[in-house]
PDB file of C-alpha atoms in Angstrom:
ATOM      1  CA  UNK A   1     -53.150 110.311  79.575  1.00  0.00           C
ATOM      2  CA  UNK A   2     -52.378 108.353  76.405  1.00  0.00           C
ATOM      3  CA  UNK A   3     -50.099 110.880  74.688  1.00  0.00           C
ATOM      4  CA  UNK A   4     -49.166 108.694  71.714  1.00  0.00           C
ATOM      5  CA  UNK A   5     -51.984 109.985  69.439  1.00  0.00           C
ATOM      6  CA  UNK A   6     -50.933 113.569  70.196  1.00  0.00           C
ATOM      7  CA  UNK A   7     -47.342 112.900  69.160  1.00  0.00           C
ATOM      8  CA  UNK A   8     -48.500 111.111  66.006  1.00  0.00           C
ATOM      9  CA  UNK A   9     -50.383 114.263  64.972  1.00  0.00           C
ATOM     10  CA  UNK A  10     -47.717 116.873  65.720  1.00  0.00           C
ATOM     11  CA  UNK A  11     -44.587 114.791  65.139  1.00  0.00           C
ATOM     12  CA  UNK A  12     -44.728 114.254  61.381  1.00  0.00           C
ATOM     13  CA  UNK A  13     -42.265 117.014  60.529  1.00  0.00           C
ATOM     14  CA  UNK A  14     -42.737 120.590  59.426  1.00  0.00           C
ATOM     15  CA  UNK A  15     -44.736 119.618  56.307  1.00  0.00           C
ATOM     16  CA  UNK A  16     -46.620 116.544  57.457  1.00  0.00           C
ATOM     17  CA  UNK A  17     -47.585 117.565  60.996  1.00  0.00           C
ATOM     18  CA  UNK A  18     -51.151 118.590  61.705  1.00  0.00           C
ATOM     19  CA  UNK A  19     -52.463 121.013  64.282  1.00  0.00           C
ATOM     20  CA  UNK A  20     -54.603 119.714  67.141  1.00  0.00           C
ATOM     21  CA  UNK A  21     -58.207 120.778  67.521  1.00  0.00           C
ATOM     22  CA  UNK A  22     -59.052 122.977  70.497  1.00  0.00           C
ATOM     23  CA  UNK A  23     -60.254 120.172  72.766  1.00  0.00           C
ATOM     24  CA  UNK A  24     -57.258 117.918  72.112  1.00  0.00           C
ATOM     25  CA  UNK A  25     -54.803 120.811  72.481  1.00  0.00           C
ATOM     26  CA  UNK A  26     -56.256 121.955  75.799  1.00  0.00           C
ATOM     27  CA  UNK A  27     -56.364 118.403  77.149  1.00  0.00           C
ATOM     28  CA  UNK A  28     -52.770 117.784  76.073  1.00  0.00           C
ATOM     29  CA  UNK A  29     -51.394 120.951  77.636  1.00  0.00           C
ATOM     30  CA  UNK A  30     -53.332 120.331  80.846  1.00  0.00           C
ATOM     31  CA  UNK A  31     -51.764 116.868  81.047  1.00  0.00           C
ATOM     32  CA  UNK A  32     -48.313 118.382  80.562  1.00  0.00           C
ATOM     33  CA  UNK A  33     -48.960 120.882  83.352  1.00  0.00           C
ATOM     34  CA  UNK A  34     -50.111 118.105  85.679  1.00  0.00           C
ATOM     35  CA  UNK A  35     -46.999 116.028  84.966  1.00  0.00           C
ATOM     36  CA  UNK A  36     -49.058 113.193  83.492  1.00  0.00           C
ATOM     37  CA  UNK A  37     -46.778 112.665  80.476  1.00  0.00           C
ATOM     38  CA  UNK A  38     -43.715 110.417  80.539  1.00  0.00           C
ATOM     39  CA  UNK A  39     -40.300 111.968  80.069  1.00  0.00           C
ATOM     40  CA  UNK A  40     -39.751 110.328  76.689  1.00  0.00           C
ATOM     41  CA  UNK A  41     -43.111 111.526  75.358  1.00  0.00           C
ATOM     42  CA  UNK A  42     -42.576 114.981  76.829  1.00  0.00           C
ATOM     43  CA  UNK A  43     -39.271 115.221  74.959  1.00  0.00           C
ATOM     44  CA  UNK A  44     -40.839 113.985  71.730  1.00  0.00           C
ATOM     45  CA  UNK A  45     -43.696 116.505  71.972  1.00  0.00           C
ATOM     46  CA  UNK A  46     -41.290 119.296  72.960  1.00  0.00           C
ATOM     47  CA  UNK A  47     -39.103 118.906  69.872  1.00  0.00           C
ATOM     48  CA  UNK A  48     -42.017 118.184  67.543  1.00  0.00           C
ATOM     49  CA  UNK A  49     -43.748 121.415  68.545  1.00  0.00           C
ATOM     50  CA  UNK A  50     -40.528 123.391  68.219  1.00  0.00           C
ATOM     51  CA  UNK A  51     -40.277 122.176  64.619  1.00  0.00           C
ATOM     52  CA  UNK A  52     -43.973 122.437  63.731  1.00  0.00           C
ATOM     53  CA  UNK A  53     -44.929 125.619  65.545  1.00  0.00           C
ATOM     54  CA  UNK A  54     -48.312 126.379  67.085  1.00  0.00           C
ATOM     55  CA  UNK A  55     -51.465 127.142  65.132  1.00  0.00           C
ATOM     56  CA  UNK A  56     -53.610 130.027  66.475  1.00  0.00           C
ATOM     57  CA  UNK A  57     -56.214 127.457  67.563  1.00  0.00           C
ATOM     58  CA  UNK A  58     -53.627 125.406  69.458  1.00  0.00           C
ATOM     59  CA  UNK A  59     -52.162 128.505  71.056  1.00  0.00           C
ATOM     60  CA  UNK A  60     -55.587 129.639  72.268  1.00  0.00           C
ATOM     61  CA  UNK A  61     -56.256 126.208  73.775  1.00  0.00           C
ATOM     62  CA  UNK A  62     -52.841 126.058  75.451  1.00  0.00           C
ATOM     63  CA  UNK A  63     -53.408 129.509  76.955  1.00  0.00           C
ATOM     64  CA  UNK A  64     -56.823 128.438  78.263  1.00  0.00           C
ATOM     65  CA  UNK A  65     -55.259 125.427  79.964  1.00  0.00           C
ATOM     66  CA  UNK A  66     -52.528 127.617  81.451  1.00  0.00           C
ATOM     67  CA  UNK A  67     -54.953 130.175  82.838  1.00  0.00           C
ATOM     68  CA  UNK A  68     -57.110 127.437  84.326  1.00  0.00           C
ATOM     69  CA  UNK A  69     -54.374 126.456  86.764  1.00  0.00           C
ATOM     70  CA  UNK A  70     -53.003 129.820  87.921  1.00  0.00           C
ATOM     71  CA  UNK A  71     -52.108 129.990  91.613  1.00  0.00           C
ATOM     72  CA  UNK A  72     -53.704 133.441  91.922  1.00  0.00           C
ATOM     73  CA  UNK A  73     -54.935 136.431  89.955  1.00  0.00           C
ATOM     74  CA  UNK A  74     -54.559 140.167  90.542  1.00  0.00           C
ATOM     75  CA  UNK A  75     -57.657 142.347  90.760  1.00  0.00           C
ATOM     76  CA  UNK A  76     -57.425 145.918  89.509  1.00  0.00           C
ATOM     77  CA  UNK A  77     -59.595 148.721  88.201  1.00  0.00           C
ATOM     78  CA  UNK A  78     -56.645 150.584  86.649  1.00  0.00           C
ATOM     79  CA  UNK A  79     -54.717 149.489  83.551  1.00  0.00           C
ATOM     80  CA  UNK A  80     -51.795 147.174  84.235  1.00  0.00           C
ATOM     81  CA  UNK A  81     -48.925 146.624  81.815  1.00  0.00           C
ATOM     82  CA  UNK A  82     -47.895 142.965  81.939  1.00  0.00           C
ATOM     83  CA  UNK A  83     -44.285 142.248  80.960  1.00  0.00           C
ATOM     84  CA  UNK A  84     -43.061 138.688  80.403  1.00  0.00           C
ATOM     85  CA  UNK A  85     -39.388 138.371  81.400  1.00  0.00           C
ATOM     86  CA  UNK A  86     -37.963 134.965  80.473  1.00  0.00           C
ATOM     87  CA  UNK A  87     -34.810 135.600  78.473  1.00  0.00           C
ATOM     88  CA  UNK A  88     -32.401 137.828  80.362  1.00  0.00           C
ATOM     89  CA  UNK A  89     -29.268 139.489  79.018  1.00  0.00           C
ATOM     90  CA  UNK A  90     -25.887 138.164  77.998  1.00  0.00           C
ATOM     91  CA  UNK A  91     -24.578 141.088  75.917  1.00  0.00           C
ATOM     92  CA  UNK A  92     -26.326 144.452  76.335  1.00  0.00           C
ATOM     93  CA  UNK A  93     -27.571 145.644  79.744  1.00  0.00           C
ATOM     94  CA  UNK A  94     -31.099 144.449  80.544  1.00  0.00           C
ATOM     95  CA  UNK A  95     -33.157 147.641  80.875  1.00  0.00           C
ATOM     96  CA  UNK A  96     -36.512 145.975  81.545  1.00  0.00           C
ATOM     97  CA  UNK A  97     -36.541 147.307  85.150  1.00  0.00           C
ATOM     98  CA  UNK A  98     -36.008 150.824  83.783  1.00  0.00           C
ATOM     99  CA  UNK A  99     -38.991 150.412  81.449  1.00  0.00           C
ATOM    100  CA  UNK A 100     -41.098 149.307  84.423  1.00  0.00           C
ATOM    101  CA  UNK A 101     -39.983 152.354  86.394  1.00  0.00           C
ATOM    102  CA  UNK A 102     -40.692 154.676  83.439  1.00  0.00           C
ATOM    103  CA  UNK A 103     -44.210 153.259  83.088  1.00  0.00           C
ATOM    104  CA  UNK A 104     -44.821 153.668  86.811  1.00  0.00           C
ATOM    105  CA  UNK A 105     -43.723 157.306  86.490  1.00  0.00           C
ATOM    106  CA  UNK A 106     -46.453 157.727  83.872  1.00  0.00           C
ATOM    107  CA  UNK A 107     -48.989 156.574  86.445  1.00  0.00           C
ATOM    108  CA  UNK A 108     -49.289 152.994  85.252  1.00  0.00           C
ATOM    109  CA  UNK A 109     -49.160 149.797  87.227  1.00  0.00           C
ATOM    110  CA  UNK A 110     -46.649 147.276  85.922  1.00  0.00           C
ATOM    111  CA  UNK A 111     -46.633 143.546  86.636  1.00  0.00           C
ATOM    112  CA  UNK A 112     -43.566 141.635  85.528  1.00  0.00           C
ATOM    113  CA  UNK A 113     -43.427 137.852  85.648  1.00  0.00           C
ATOM    114  CA  UNK A 114     -40.551 135.561  84.834  1.00  0.00           C
ATOM    115  CA  UNK A 115     -37.848 133.203  85.981  1.00  0.00           C
ATOM    116  CA  UNK A 116     -35.758 133.910  89.051  1.00  0.00           C
ATOM    117  CA  UNK A 117     -32.471 132.550  87.780  1.00  0.00           C
ATOM    118  CA  UNK A 118     -30.589 131.628  84.653  1.00  0.00           C
ATOM    119  CA  UNK A 119     -26.975 130.573  84.974  1.00  0.00           C
ATOM    120  CA  UNK A 120     -26.190 131.907  81.498  1.00  0.00           C
ATOM    121  CA  UNK A 121     -27.892 135.328  81.647  1.00  0.00           C
ATOM    122  CA  UNK A 122     -28.698 138.325  83.840  1.00  0.00           C
ATOM    123  CA  UNK A 123     -32.405 138.071  84.591  1.00  0.00           C
ATOM    124  CA  UNK A 124     -34.872 140.839  85.304  1.00  0.00           C
ATOM    125  CA  UNK A 125     -35.407 139.234  88.713  1.00  0.00           C
ATOM    126  CA  UNK A 126     -31.671 139.592  89.448  1.00  0.00           C
ATOM    127  CA  UNK A 127     -31.872 143.301  88.680  1.00  0.00           C
ATOM    128  CA  UNK A 128     -35.096 143.904  90.627  1.00  0.00           C
ATOM    129  CA  UNK A 129     -33.424 142.394  93.683  1.00  0.00           C
ATOM    130  CA  UNK A 130     -30.261 144.478  93.220  1.00  0.00           C
ATOM    131  CA  UNK A 131     -32.279 147.687  92.684  1.00  0.00           C
ATOM    132  CA  UNK A 132     -34.494 146.973  95.699  1.00  0.00           C
ATOM    133  CA  UNK A 133     -37.533 147.069  93.426  1.00  0.00           C
ATOM    134  CA  UNK A 134     -40.534 145.126  94.772  1.00  0.00           C
ATOM    135  CA  UNK A 135     -40.623 141.346  94.340  1.00  0.00           C
ATOM    136  CA  UNK A 136     -43.931 139.799  95.398  1.00  0.00           C
ATOM    137  CA  UNK A 137     -44.916 136.148  95.685  1.00  0.00           C
ATOM    138  CA  UNK A 138     -48.594 136.323  96.644  1.00  0.00           C
ATOM    139  CA  UNK A 139     -51.710 138.088  95.411  1.00  0.00           C
ATOM    140  CA  UNK A 140     -51.815 140.278  98.516  1.00  0.00           C
ATOM    141  CA  UNK A 141     -48.176 141.352  98.271  1.00  0.00           C
ATOM    142  CA  UNK A 142     -48.383 141.892  94.520  1.00  0.00           C
ATOM    143  CA  UNK A 143     -51.457 144.104  94.823  1.00  0.00           C
ATOM    144  CA  UNK A 144     -49.798 146.052  97.635  1.00  0.00           C
ATOM    145  CA  UNK A 145     -46.647 146.628  95.575  1.00  0.00           C
ATOM    146  CA  UNK A 146     -48.677 147.738  92.558  1.00  0.00           C
ATOM    147  CA  UNK A 147     -50.623 150.189  94.705  1.00  0.00           C
ATOM    148  CA  UNK A 148     -47.648 151.544  96.645  1.00  0.00           C
ATOM    149  CA  UNK A 149     -44.760 151.339  94.157  1.00  0.00           C
ATOM    150  CA  UNK A 150     -46.560 151.078  90.828  1.00  0.00           C
ATOM    151  CA  UNK A 151     -44.761 147.870  89.898  1.00  0.00           C
ATOM    152  CA  UNK A 152     -43.997 144.350  91.055  1.00  0.00           C
ATOM    153  CA  UNK A 153     -42.020 141.359  89.838  1.00  0.00           C
ATOM    154  CA  UNK A 154     -43.833 138.102  90.569  1.00  0.00           C
ATOM    155  CA  UNK A 155     -41.797 134.928  89.969  1.00  0.00           C
ATOM    156  CA  UNK A 156     -43.435 132.281  87.824  1.00  0.00           C
ATOM    157  CA  UNK A 157     -42.671 129.791  90.608  1.00  0.00           C
ATOM    158  CA  UNK A 158     -45.227 131.651  92.741  1.00  0.00           C
ATOM    159  CA  UNK A 159     -47.695 132.670  90.055  1.00  0.00           C
ATOM    160  CA  UNK A 160     -47.921 129.318  88.281  1.00  0.00           C
ATOM    161  CA  UNK A 161     -45.782 126.562  89.870  1.00  0.00           C
ATOM    162  CA  UNK A 162     -46.955 123.904  87.402  1.00  0.00           C
ATOM    163  CA  UNK A 163     -45.984 126.026  84.412  1.00  0.00           C
ATOM    164  CA  UNK A 164     -42.648 126.873  86.031  1.00  0.00           C
ATOM    165  CA  UNK A 165     -41.944 123.163  86.406  1.00  0.00           C
ATOM    166  CA  UNK A 166     -42.885 122.551  82.769  1.00  0.00           C
ATOM    167  CA  UNK A 167     -40.665 125.239  81.257  1.00  0.00           C
ATOM    168  CA  UNK A 168     -37.752 124.153  83.460  1.00  0.00           C
ATOM    169  CA  UNK A 169     -37.471 121.109  81.189  1.00  0.00           C
ATOM    170  CA  UNK A 170     -35.660 123.431  78.816  1.00  0.00           C
ATOM    171  CA  UNK A 171     -32.508 122.735  80.838  1.00  0.00           C
ATOM    172  CA  UNK A 172     -32.887 118.966  80.464  1.00  0.00           C
ATOM    173  CA  UNK A 173     -33.828 119.011  76.779  1.00  0.00           C
ATOM    174  CA  UNK A 174     -31.511 121.820  75.703  1.00  0.00           C
ATOM    175  CA  UNK A 175     -33.869 124.158  73.824  1.00  0.00           C
ATOM    176  CA  UNK A 176     -36.994 126.219  74.452  1.00  0.00           C
ATOM    177  CA  UNK A 177     -40.322 125.162  72.965  1.00  0.00           C
ATOM    178  CA  UNK A 178     -44.065 125.841  73.002  1.00  0.00           C
ATOM    179  CA  UNK A 179     -44.377 126.272  76.801  1.00  0.00           C
ATOM    180  CA  UNK A 180     -42.123 129.334  76.604  1.00  0.00           C
ATOM    181  CA  UNK A 181     -44.292 130.869  73.881  1.00  0.00           C
ATOM    182  CA  UNK A 182     -47.432 130.165  75.901  1.00  0.00           C
ATOM    183  CA  UNK A 183     -45.885 131.603  79.064  1.00  0.00           C
ATOM    184  CA  UNK A 184     -45.328 134.948  77.374  1.00  0.00           C
ATOM    185  CA  UNK A 185     -49.115 135.188  76.950  1.00  0.00           C
ATOM    186  CA  UNK A 186     -49.763 134.719  80.665  1.00  0.00           C
ATOM    187  CA  UNK A 187     -52.309 137.288  81.836  1.00  0.00           C
ATOM    188  CA  UNK A 188     -53.023 136.979  85.575  1.00  0.00           C
ATOM    189  CA  UNK A 189     -55.048 140.200  85.697  1.00  0.00           C
ATOM    190  CA  UNK A 190     -58.740 140.646  86.443  1.00  0.00           C
ATOM    191  CA  UNK A 191     -59.248 144.110  85.000  1.00  0.00           C
ATOM    192  CA  UNK A 192     -57.862 146.308  82.200  1.00  0.00           C
ATOM    193  CA  UNK A 193     -54.430 145.321  80.937  1.00  0.00           C
ATOM    194  CA  UNK A 194     -51.965 145.440  78.071  1.00  0.00           C
ATOM    195  CA  UNK A 195     -49.377 142.759  77.422  1.00  0.00           C
ATOM    196  CA  UNK A 196     -45.853 143.703  76.333  1.00  0.00           C
ATOM    197  CA  UNK A 197     -44.559 140.618  74.535  1.00  0.00           C
ATOM    198  CA  UNK A 198     -41.027 140.309  73.229  1.00  0.00           C
ATOM    199  CA  UNK A 199     -39.945 137.390  71.073  1.00  0.00           C
ATOM    200  CA  UNK A 200     -36.733 136.344  69.396  1.00  0.00           C
ATOM    201  CA  UNK A 201     -37.793 135.133  65.930  1.00  0.00           C
ATOM    202  CA  UNK A 202     -40.027 136.574  63.230  1.00  0.00           C
ATOM    203  CA  UNK A 203     -42.164 133.463  62.803  1.00  0.00           C
ATOM    204  CA  UNK A 204     -43.039 133.481  66.490  1.00  0.00           C
ATOM    205  CA  UNK A 205     -44.129 137.104  66.166  1.00  0.00           C
ATOM    206  CA  UNK A 206     -46.489 136.179  63.321  1.00  0.00           C
ATOM    207  CA  UNK A 207     -48.004 133.323  65.340  1.00  0.00           C
ATOM    208  CA  UNK A 208     -48.442 135.479  68.417  1.00  0.00           C
ATOM    209  CA  UNK A 209     -50.061 138.247  66.425  1.00  0.00           C
ATOM    210  CA  UNK A 210     -52.423 135.788  64.746  1.00  0.00           C
ATOM    211  CA  UNK A 211     -53.548 134.540  68.148  1.00  0.00           C
ATOM    212  CA  UNK A 212     -53.965 137.962  69.775  1.00  0.00           C
ATOM    213  CA  UNK A 213     -55.967 139.210  66.797  1.00  0.00           C
ATOM    214  CA  UNK A 214     -58.644 136.637  67.619  1.00  0.00           C
ATOM    215  CA  UNK A 215     -59.038 137.718  71.254  1.00  0.00           C
ATOM    216  CA  UNK A 216     -61.820 140.245  71.943  1.00  0.00           C
ATOM    217  CA  UNK A 217     -60.761 143.222  74.071  1.00  0.00           C
ATOM    218  CA  UNK A 218     -57.106 142.126  74.058  1.00  0.00           C
ATOM    219  CA  UNK A 219     -54.421 144.809  74.002  1.00  0.00           C
ATOM    220  CA  UNK A 220     -50.794 143.992  73.324  1.00  0.00           C
ATOM    221  CA  UNK A 221     -47.526 145.171  71.852  1.00  0.00           C
ATOM    222  CA  UNK A 222     -45.571 142.412  70.120  1.00  0.00           C
ATOM    223  CA  UNK A 223     -42.044 142.827  68.791  1.00  0.00           C
ATOM    224  CA  UNK A 224     -38.592 141.340  68.539  1.00  0.00           C
ATOM    225  CA  UNK A 225     -37.069 142.170  71.891  1.00  0.00           C
ATOM    226  CA  UNK A 226     -33.520 142.972  72.859  1.00  0.00           C
ATOM    227  CA  UNK A 227     -32.189 139.455  73.510  1.00  0.00           C
ATOM    228  CA  UNK A 228     -35.808 138.420  73.996  1.00  0.00           C
ATOM    229  CA  UNK A 229     -36.550 140.783  76.883  1.00  0.00           C
ATOM    230  CA  UNK A 230     -39.548 143.182  76.601  1.00  0.00           C
ATOM    231  CA  UNK A 231     -37.469 146.201  75.613  1.00  0.00           C
ATOM    232  CA  UNK A 232     -36.338 147.464  72.214  1.00  0.00           C
ATOM    233  CA  UNK A 233     -32.842 147.030  70.852  1.00  0.00           C
ATOM    234  CA  UNK A 234     -31.327 150.533  70.790  1.00  0.00           C
ATOM    235  CA  UNK A 235     -29.596 150.347  67.413  1.00  0.00           C
ATOM    236  CA  UNK A 236     -31.853 148.031  65.427  1.00  0.00           C
ATOM    237  CA  UNK A 237     -34.948 149.136  63.556  1.00  0.00           C
ATOM    238  CA  UNK A 238     -37.814 147.194  65.132  1.00  0.00           C
ATOM    239  CA  UNK A 239     -41.376 146.803  63.867  1.00  0.00           C
ATOM    240  CA  UNK A 240     -43.812 146.805  66.784  1.00  0.00           C
ATOM    241  CA  UNK A 241     -47.230 145.232  66.317  1.00  0.00           C
ATOM    242  CA  UNK A 242     -49.977 147.133  68.137  1.00  0.00           C
ATOM    243  CA  UNK A 243     -53.034 144.977  68.828  1.00  0.00           C
ATOM    244  CA  UNK A 244     -56.279 146.395  70.166  1.00  0.00           C
ATOM    245  CA  UNK A 245     -59.762 144.864  70.138  1.00  0.00           C
ATOM    246  CA  UNK A 246     -59.045 142.493  67.219  1.00  0.00           C
ATOM    247  CA  UNK A 247     -57.443 145.230  65.102  1.00  0.00           C
ATOM    248  CA  UNK A 248     -53.752 145.770  64.496  1.00  0.00           C
ATOM    249  CA  UNK A 249     -51.242 148.117  62.951  1.00  0.00           C
ATOM    250  CA  UNK A 250     -47.474 148.470  62.936  1.00  0.00           C
ATOM    251  CA  UNK A 251     -45.185 151.149  64.266  1.00  0.00           C
ATOM    252  CA  UNK A 252     -41.438 151.229  63.683  1.00  0.00           C
ATOM    253  CA  UNK A 253     -38.747 152.081  66.186  1.00  0.00           C
ATOM    254  CA  UNK A 254     -36.008 153.431  63.875  1.00  0.00           C
ATOM    255  CA  UNK A 255     -33.045 152.754  66.137  1.00  0.00           C
ATOM    256  CA  UNK A 256     -30.333 155.187  67.188  1.00  0.00           C
ATOM    257  CA  UNK A 257     -26.878 155.618  65.725  1.00  0.00           C
ATOM    258  CA  UNK A 258     -25.136 156.037  69.084  1.00  0.00           C
ATOM    259  CA  UNK A 259     -25.958 155.303  72.707  1.00  0.00           C
ATOM    260  CA  UNK A 260     -24.242 155.540  76.074  1.00  0.00           C
ATOM    261  CA  UNK A 261     -24.932 152.009  77.296  1.00  0.00           C
ATOM    262  CA  UNK A 262     -22.145 150.190  79.143  1.00  0.00           C
ATOM    263  CA  UNK A 263     -20.246 147.583  77.144  1.00  0.00           C
ATOM    264  CA  UNK A 264     -21.297 144.694  79.391  1.00  0.00           C
ATOM    265  CA  UNK A 265     -24.457 143.382  81.046  1.00  0.00           C
ATOM    266  CA  UNK A 266     -23.140 142.681  84.532  1.00  0.00           C
ATOM    267  CA  UNK A 267     -25.564 143.314  87.381  1.00  0.00           C
ATOM    268  CA  UNK A 268     -23.532 146.033  89.096  1.00  0.00           C
ATOM    269  CA  UNK A 269     -22.924 147.890  85.830  1.00  0.00           C
ATOM    270  CA  UNK A 270     -26.579 147.711  84.801  1.00  0.00           C
ATOM    271  CA  UNK A 271     -27.805 148.813  88.225  1.00  0.00           C
ATOM    272  CA  UNK A 272     -25.457 151.813  88.187  1.00  0.00           C
ATOM    273  CA  UNK A 273     -26.731 152.829  84.753  1.00  0.00           C
ATOM    274  CA  UNK A 274     -30.411 152.486  85.709  1.00  0.00           C
ATOM    275  CA  UNK A 275     -29.913 154.388  88.955  1.00  0.00           C
ATOM    276  CA  UNK A 276     -28.154 157.214  87.114  1.00  0.00           C
ATOM    277  CA  UNK A 277     -31.243 157.613  84.907  1.00  0.00           C
ATOM    278  CA  UNK A 278     -33.638 157.460  87.860  1.00  0.00           C
ATOM    279  CA  UNK A 279     -31.598 160.076  89.720  1.00  0.00           C
ATOM    280  CA  UNK A 280     -31.545 162.390  86.696  1.00  0.00           C
ATOM    281  CA  UNK A 281     -27.807 162.162  86.088  1.00  0.00           C
ATOM    282  CA  UNK A 282     -28.427 161.014  82.512  1.00  0.00           C
ATOM    283  CA  UNK A 283     -31.481 161.212  80.236  1.00  0.00           C
ATOM    284  CA  UNK A 284     -33.974 158.428  79.738  1.00  0.00           C
ATOM    285  CA  UNK A 285     -32.768 156.294  76.805  1.00  0.00           C
ATOM    286  CA  UNK A 286     -34.936 157.219  73.792  1.00  0.00           C
ATOM    287  CA  UNK A 287     -35.878 153.591  73.012  1.00  0.00           C
ATOM    288  CA  UNK A 288     -37.188 153.129  76.572  1.00  0.00           C
ATOM    289  CA  UNK A 289     -39.101 156.416  76.418  1.00  0.00           C
ATOM    290  CA  UNK A 290     -40.562 155.509  72.990  1.00  0.00           C
ATOM    291  CA  UNK A 291     -41.837 152.140  74.172  1.00  0.00           C
ATOM    292  CA  UNK A 292     -43.179 153.497  77.473  1.00  0.00           C
ATOM    293  CA  UNK A 293     -45.211 156.149  75.654  1.00  0.00           C
ATOM    294  CA  UNK A 294     -46.720 153.596  73.260  1.00  0.00           C
ATOM    295  CA  UNK A 295     -47.613 151.221  76.100  1.00  0.00           C
ATOM    296  CA  UNK A 296     -49.201 154.088  78.023  1.00  0.00           C
ATOM    297  CA  UNK A 297     -51.221 155.252  75.021  1.00  0.00           C
ATOM    298  CA  UNK A 298     -52.525 151.763  74.319  1.00  0.00           C
ATOM    299  CA  UNK A 299     -53.319 151.110  77.980  1.00  0.00           C
ATOM    300  CA  UNK A 300     -55.550 154.134  78.334  1.00  0.00           C
ATOM    301  CA  UNK A 301     -57.429 153.634  75.088  1.00  0.00           C
ATOM    302  CA  UNK A 302     -56.048 156.736  73.393  1.00  0.00           C
ATOM    303  CA  UNK A 303     -54.028 154.892  70.764  1.00  0.00           C
ATOM    304  CA  UNK A 304     -54.488 155.294  67.023  1.00  0.00           C
ATOM    305  CA  UNK A 305     -52.491 154.471  63.920  1.00  0.00           C
ATOM    306  CA  UNK A 306     -51.325 158.100  63.877  1.00  0.00           C
ATOM    307  CA  UNK A 307     -49.534 157.924  67.255  1.00  0.00           C
TER     308      UNK A 307
END
């Protein structure tokens, strides 16, 4: 593909850059997924999009291209919470596996997707493996885990190898960009679902909300996650956007003044903490319980602005 016209449109800086129309955006992202773009043009596009940001129209087209090349989809007749896990922890313990377990205890099915390793952080995949929670790399195994255990972590390498290869360029270029935003919208579910989407910056949250608000029948919670993972920060007040059928409203997690979290995010320490909650030796952290209840309410169509 001749990518030069694409870069000329998006690479004019934060004020001069223009958004691509839907056809051009979908074609461009498909070419990126297929590896049809040279390294130098990939790098130019990567940084240009990080500076410019995605328009709702571009984001919708990128998501369409992504979903068109999924390795497999999961069929379900029960609501599935879909958690995107691409950041990991480097300070506080990563309690995403505990949120998945809490949702499963409420009778939900929970599909988590993400990276399998990050040399600088503790990933959700690391913790699932250490906790002996189900990790599934095929449609059959994922559906079995959802039915039998209520949850499954499916690596992006298995779910969408082309997208996994694309976002891995982060390590060569040095920063994340549009592919990471698009990946958090991945929805490999045929059936009812709700996406739990955590981001790291306010402007990304606005863009994501603008996109989701245009999608009929979409359900999602969007918020600034704890180090980017799909859980709330215990001590920070967090505004959570609730999106349902092209409507939206905000709910605020107020934060807590004290908590009993360990002072590091090491795998063994985090696993011990999560297991102590599962075994009833300590209560469910209130920020995990709060988020689980809101996800459950939205999933089963009983949500309202009063909840």
